[in-house]
CSV table of C-alpha atoms in Angstrom, one decimal:
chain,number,residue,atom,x,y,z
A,80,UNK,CA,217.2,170.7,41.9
A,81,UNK,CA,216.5,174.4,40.6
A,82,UNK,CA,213.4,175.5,39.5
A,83,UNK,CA,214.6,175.7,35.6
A,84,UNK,CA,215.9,172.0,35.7
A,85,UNK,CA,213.9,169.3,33.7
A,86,UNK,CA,212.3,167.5,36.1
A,87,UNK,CA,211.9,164.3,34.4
A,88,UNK,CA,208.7,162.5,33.3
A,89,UNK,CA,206.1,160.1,35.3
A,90,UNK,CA,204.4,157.3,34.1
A,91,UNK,CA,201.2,156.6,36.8
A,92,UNK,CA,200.0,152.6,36.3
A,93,UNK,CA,196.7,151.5,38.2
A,94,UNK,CA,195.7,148.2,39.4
A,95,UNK,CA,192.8,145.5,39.1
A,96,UNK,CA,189.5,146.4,38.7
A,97,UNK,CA,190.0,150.4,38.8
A,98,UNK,CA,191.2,152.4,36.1
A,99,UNK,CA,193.6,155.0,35.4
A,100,UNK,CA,190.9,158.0,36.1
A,101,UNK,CA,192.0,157.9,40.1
A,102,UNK,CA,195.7,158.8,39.8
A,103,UNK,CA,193.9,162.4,39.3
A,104,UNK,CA,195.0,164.0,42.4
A,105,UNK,CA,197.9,162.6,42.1
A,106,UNK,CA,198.7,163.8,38.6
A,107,UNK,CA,197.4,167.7,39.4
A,108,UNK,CA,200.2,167.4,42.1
A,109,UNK,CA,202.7,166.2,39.9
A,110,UNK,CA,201.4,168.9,37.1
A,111,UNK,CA,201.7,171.4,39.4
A,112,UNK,CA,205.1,170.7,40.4
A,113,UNK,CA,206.4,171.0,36.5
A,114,UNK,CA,206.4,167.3,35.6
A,115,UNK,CA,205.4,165.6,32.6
A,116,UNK,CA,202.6,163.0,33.7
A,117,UNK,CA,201.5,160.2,31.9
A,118,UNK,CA,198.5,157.6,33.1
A,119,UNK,CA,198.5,154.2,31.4
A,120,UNK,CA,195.1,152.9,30.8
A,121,UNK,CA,195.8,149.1,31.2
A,122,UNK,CA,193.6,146.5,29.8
A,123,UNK,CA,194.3,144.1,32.7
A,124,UNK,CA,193.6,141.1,30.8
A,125,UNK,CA,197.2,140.0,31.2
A,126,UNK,CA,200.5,140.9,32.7
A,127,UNK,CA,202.2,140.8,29.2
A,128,UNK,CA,199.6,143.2,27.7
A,129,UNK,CA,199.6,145.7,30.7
A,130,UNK,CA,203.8,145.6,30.2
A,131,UNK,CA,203.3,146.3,26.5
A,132,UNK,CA,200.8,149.3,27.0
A,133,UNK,CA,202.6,150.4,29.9
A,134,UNK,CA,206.4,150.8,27.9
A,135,UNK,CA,204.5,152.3,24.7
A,136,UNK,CA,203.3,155.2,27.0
A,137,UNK,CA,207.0,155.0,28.5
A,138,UNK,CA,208.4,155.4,24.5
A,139,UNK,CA,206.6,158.6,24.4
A,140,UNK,CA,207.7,160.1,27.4
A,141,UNK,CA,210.9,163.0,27.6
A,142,UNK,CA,213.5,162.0,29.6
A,143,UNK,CA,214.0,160.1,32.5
A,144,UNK,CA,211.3,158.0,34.0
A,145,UNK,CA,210.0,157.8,37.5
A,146,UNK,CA,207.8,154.3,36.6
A,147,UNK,CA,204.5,154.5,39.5
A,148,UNK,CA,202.2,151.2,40.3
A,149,UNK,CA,199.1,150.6,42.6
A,150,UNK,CA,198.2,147.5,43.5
A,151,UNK,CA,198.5,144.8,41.0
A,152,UNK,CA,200.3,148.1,39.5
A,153,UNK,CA,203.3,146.6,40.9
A,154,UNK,CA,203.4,144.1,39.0
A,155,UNK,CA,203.7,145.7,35.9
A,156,UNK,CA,205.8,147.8,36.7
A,157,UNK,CA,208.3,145.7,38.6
A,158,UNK,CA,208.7,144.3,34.5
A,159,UNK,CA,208.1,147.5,32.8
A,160,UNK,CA,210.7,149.3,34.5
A,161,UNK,CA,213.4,147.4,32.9
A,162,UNK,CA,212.8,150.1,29.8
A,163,UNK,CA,216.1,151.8,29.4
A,164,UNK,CA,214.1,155.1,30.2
A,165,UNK,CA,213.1,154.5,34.0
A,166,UNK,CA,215.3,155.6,36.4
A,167,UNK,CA,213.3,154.6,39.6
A,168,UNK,CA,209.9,152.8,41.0
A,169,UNK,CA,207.6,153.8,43.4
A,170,UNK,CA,205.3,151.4,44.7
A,171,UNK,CA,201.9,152.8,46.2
A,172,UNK,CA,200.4,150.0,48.2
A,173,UNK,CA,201.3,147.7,45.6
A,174,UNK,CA,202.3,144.2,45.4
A,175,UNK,CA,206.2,143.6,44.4
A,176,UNK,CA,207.2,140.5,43.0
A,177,UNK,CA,210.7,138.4,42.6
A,178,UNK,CA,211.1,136.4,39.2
A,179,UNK,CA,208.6,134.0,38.5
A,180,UNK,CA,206.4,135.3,41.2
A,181,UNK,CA,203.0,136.8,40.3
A,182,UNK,CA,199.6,138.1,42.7
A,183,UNK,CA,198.4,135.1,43.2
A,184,UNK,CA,202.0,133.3,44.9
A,185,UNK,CA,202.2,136.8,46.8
A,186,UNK,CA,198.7,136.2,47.9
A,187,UNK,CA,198.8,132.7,48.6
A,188,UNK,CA,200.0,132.3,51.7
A,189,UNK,CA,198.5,135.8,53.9
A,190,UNK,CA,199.8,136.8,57.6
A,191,UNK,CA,197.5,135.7,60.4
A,192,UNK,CA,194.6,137.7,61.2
A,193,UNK,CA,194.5,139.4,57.8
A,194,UNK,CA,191.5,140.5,56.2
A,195,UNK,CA,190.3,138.7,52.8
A,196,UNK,CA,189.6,140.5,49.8
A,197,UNK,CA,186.1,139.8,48.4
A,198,UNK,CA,187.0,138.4,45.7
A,199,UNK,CA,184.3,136.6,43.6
A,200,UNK,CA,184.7,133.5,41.8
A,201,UNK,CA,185.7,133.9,38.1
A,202,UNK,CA,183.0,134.2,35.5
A,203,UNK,CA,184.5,133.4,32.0
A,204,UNK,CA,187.9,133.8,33.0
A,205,UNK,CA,187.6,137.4,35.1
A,206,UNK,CA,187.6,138.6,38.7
A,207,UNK,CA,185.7,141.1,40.1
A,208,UNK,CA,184.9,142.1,43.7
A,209,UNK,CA,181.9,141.9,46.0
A,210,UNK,CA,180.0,144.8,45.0
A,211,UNK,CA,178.3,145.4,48.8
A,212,UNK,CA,182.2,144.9,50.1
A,213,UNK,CA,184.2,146.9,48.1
A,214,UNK,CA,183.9,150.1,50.5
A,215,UNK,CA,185.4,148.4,53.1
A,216,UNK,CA,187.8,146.1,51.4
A,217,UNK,CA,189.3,148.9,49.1
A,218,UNK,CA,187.8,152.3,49.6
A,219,UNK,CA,187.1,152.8,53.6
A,220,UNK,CA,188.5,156.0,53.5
A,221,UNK,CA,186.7,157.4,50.7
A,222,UNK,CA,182.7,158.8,51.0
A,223,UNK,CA,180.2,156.9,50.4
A,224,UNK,CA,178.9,157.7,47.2
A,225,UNK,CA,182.6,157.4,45.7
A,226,UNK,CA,182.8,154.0,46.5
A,227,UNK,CA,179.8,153.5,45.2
A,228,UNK,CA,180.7,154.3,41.9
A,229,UNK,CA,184.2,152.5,42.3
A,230,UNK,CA,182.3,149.2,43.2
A,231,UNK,CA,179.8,150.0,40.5
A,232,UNK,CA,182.2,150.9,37.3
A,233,UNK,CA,184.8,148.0,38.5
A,234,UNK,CA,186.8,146.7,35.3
A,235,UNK,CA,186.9,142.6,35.2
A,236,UNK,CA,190.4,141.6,36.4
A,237,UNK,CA,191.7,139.4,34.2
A,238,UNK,CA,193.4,135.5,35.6
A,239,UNK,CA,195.7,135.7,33.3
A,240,UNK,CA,197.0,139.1,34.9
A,241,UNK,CA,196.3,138.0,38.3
A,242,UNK,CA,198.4,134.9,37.8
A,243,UNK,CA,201.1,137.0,35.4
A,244,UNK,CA,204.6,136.0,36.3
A,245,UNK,CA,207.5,138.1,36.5
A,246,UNK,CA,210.8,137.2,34.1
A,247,UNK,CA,212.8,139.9,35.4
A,248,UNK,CA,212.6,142.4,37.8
A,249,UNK,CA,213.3,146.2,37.4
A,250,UNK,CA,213.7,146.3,41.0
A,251,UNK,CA,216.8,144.4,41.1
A,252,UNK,CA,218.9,147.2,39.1
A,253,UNK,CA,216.6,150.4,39.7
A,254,UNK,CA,216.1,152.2,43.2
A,255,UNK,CA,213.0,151.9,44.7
A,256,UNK,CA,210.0,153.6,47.2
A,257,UNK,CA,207.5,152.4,48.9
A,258,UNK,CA,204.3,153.7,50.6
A,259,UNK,CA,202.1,151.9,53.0
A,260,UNK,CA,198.8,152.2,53.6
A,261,UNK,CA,198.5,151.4,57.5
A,262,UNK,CA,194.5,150.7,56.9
A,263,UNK,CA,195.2,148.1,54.0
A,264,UNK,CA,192.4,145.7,53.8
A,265,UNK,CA,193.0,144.5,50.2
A,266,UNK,CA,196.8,143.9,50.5
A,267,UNK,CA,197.6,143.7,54.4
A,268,UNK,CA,200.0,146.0,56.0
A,269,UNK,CA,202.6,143.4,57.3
A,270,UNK,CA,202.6,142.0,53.1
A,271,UNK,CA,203.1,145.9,52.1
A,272,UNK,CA,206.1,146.0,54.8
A,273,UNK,CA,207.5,142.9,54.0
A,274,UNK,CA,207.6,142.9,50.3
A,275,UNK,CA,209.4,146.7,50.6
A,276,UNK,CA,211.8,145.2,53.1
A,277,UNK,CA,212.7,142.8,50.5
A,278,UNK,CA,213.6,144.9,47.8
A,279,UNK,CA,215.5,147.6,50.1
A,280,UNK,CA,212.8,150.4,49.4
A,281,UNK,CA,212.8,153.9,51.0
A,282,UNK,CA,209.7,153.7,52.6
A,283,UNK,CA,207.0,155.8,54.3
A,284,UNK,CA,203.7,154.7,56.4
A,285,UNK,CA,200.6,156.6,55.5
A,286,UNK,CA,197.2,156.3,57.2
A,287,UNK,CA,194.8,155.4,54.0
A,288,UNK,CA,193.0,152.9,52.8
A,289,UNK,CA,194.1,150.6,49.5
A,290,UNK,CA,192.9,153.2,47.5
A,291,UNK,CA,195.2,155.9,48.7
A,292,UNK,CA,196.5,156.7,45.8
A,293,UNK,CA,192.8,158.2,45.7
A,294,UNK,CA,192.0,159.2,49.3
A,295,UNK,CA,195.7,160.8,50.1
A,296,UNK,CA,197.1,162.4,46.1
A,297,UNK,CA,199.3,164.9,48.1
A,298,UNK,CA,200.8,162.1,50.2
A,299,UNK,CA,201.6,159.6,47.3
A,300,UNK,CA,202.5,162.8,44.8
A,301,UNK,CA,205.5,163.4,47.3
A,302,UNK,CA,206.8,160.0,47.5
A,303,UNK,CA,207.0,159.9,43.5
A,304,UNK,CA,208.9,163.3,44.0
A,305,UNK,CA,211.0,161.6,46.2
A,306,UNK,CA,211.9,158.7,43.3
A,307,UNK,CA,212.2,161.4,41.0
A,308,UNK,CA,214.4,163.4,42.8
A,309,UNK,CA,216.7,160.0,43.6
């Protein structure tokens, strides 16, 4: 690719109980490089709300799409990315489902040894997790006080999203990537691999936490250029 061709556009998605606000690094990387960037703020309340918020940003974007999801991210985007305009899907530690599969089948049944998120029961029909836990579970890698703000500003997760089936997924027509973070203790490493195994993802290991699309932006930024650049 040469410096004066368009580079394509990317759409960033975030997961449960974060918002869009950590795909920062990330997005400076991507800016940097001469991408348009684009960060969906999704509600989270359900799947089919996140989708709809996720292709109206994908509308505005020029050009083709590289479609980007974190966590429950996945998820959307694994439906989202059927819009005419994306071209490939990255999947940052994120969980990738098959039709009629949602988190909570791809949680159900975990690998032996794994770690379990903290998860607290739902209060009027939201999810939110264990604010003394969340460092470990999700942010290890991150400092202290950063984490402590994470746990602290945590948007409810809604059940409807959590249990948010897919119809069709983008991953079936669309090339995909995959990055796993090796220190995972919110979606275990052997689920990362297995789930990118299953779709035929180009994949990379990264050392991180399951918020390194926080912890390691320069890692993740070159996996989407990776997608973009097919």
């Amino acid at each position: 690719m040469s410096d004066s061709a368009p580079r394509g556009s990317v759409v960033l998605v975030h997961g449960g109980f974060v918002d869009g606000s950590g795909w920062q690094g990330a997005y400076e990387s991507l800016k940097a490089d001469g991408r348009t960037v684009a960060v969906v703020q999704n509600p989270t309340l359900s799947l089919e709300g996140d989708v709809a918020a996720t292709r109206q940003v994908i509308d505005a974007q020029p050009g083709p799409v590289t479609l980007v999801g974190h966590s429950y991210g996945g998820v959307v985007i694994t439906e989202a990315g059927n819009h005419q305009k994306v071209t490939a899907l990255a999947y940052i530690a994120a969980f990738v489902p098959d039709k009629g599969e949602s988190v909570n089948t791809l949680i159900a049944d975990p690998p032996p040894g794994a770690a379990v998120p903290p998860i607290l029961p739902p209060d009027d029909g939201f999810l939110l997790l264990d604010r003394d836990k969340f460092a470990a579970s999700f942010a290890g890698d991150l400092p202290p006080a950063q984490a402590g703000f994470m746990a602290d500003s945590q948007v409810p997760w809604g059940l409807e999203a959590a249990g948010g089936a897919v119809s069709t997924p983008a991953w079936r027509t669309k090339p995909a990537w995959y990055l796993v973070a090796t220190d995972d203790r919110m979606i275990p490493p052997p689920s990362q691999r297995a789930m990118a195994e299953r779709i035929g993802a180009q994949t990379v290991e990264v050392a991180g936490s399951h918020a390194i699309y926080i912890s390691q932006p320069a890692a993740v930024a070159n996996l989407i250029k990776q997608a973009a650049a097919g």
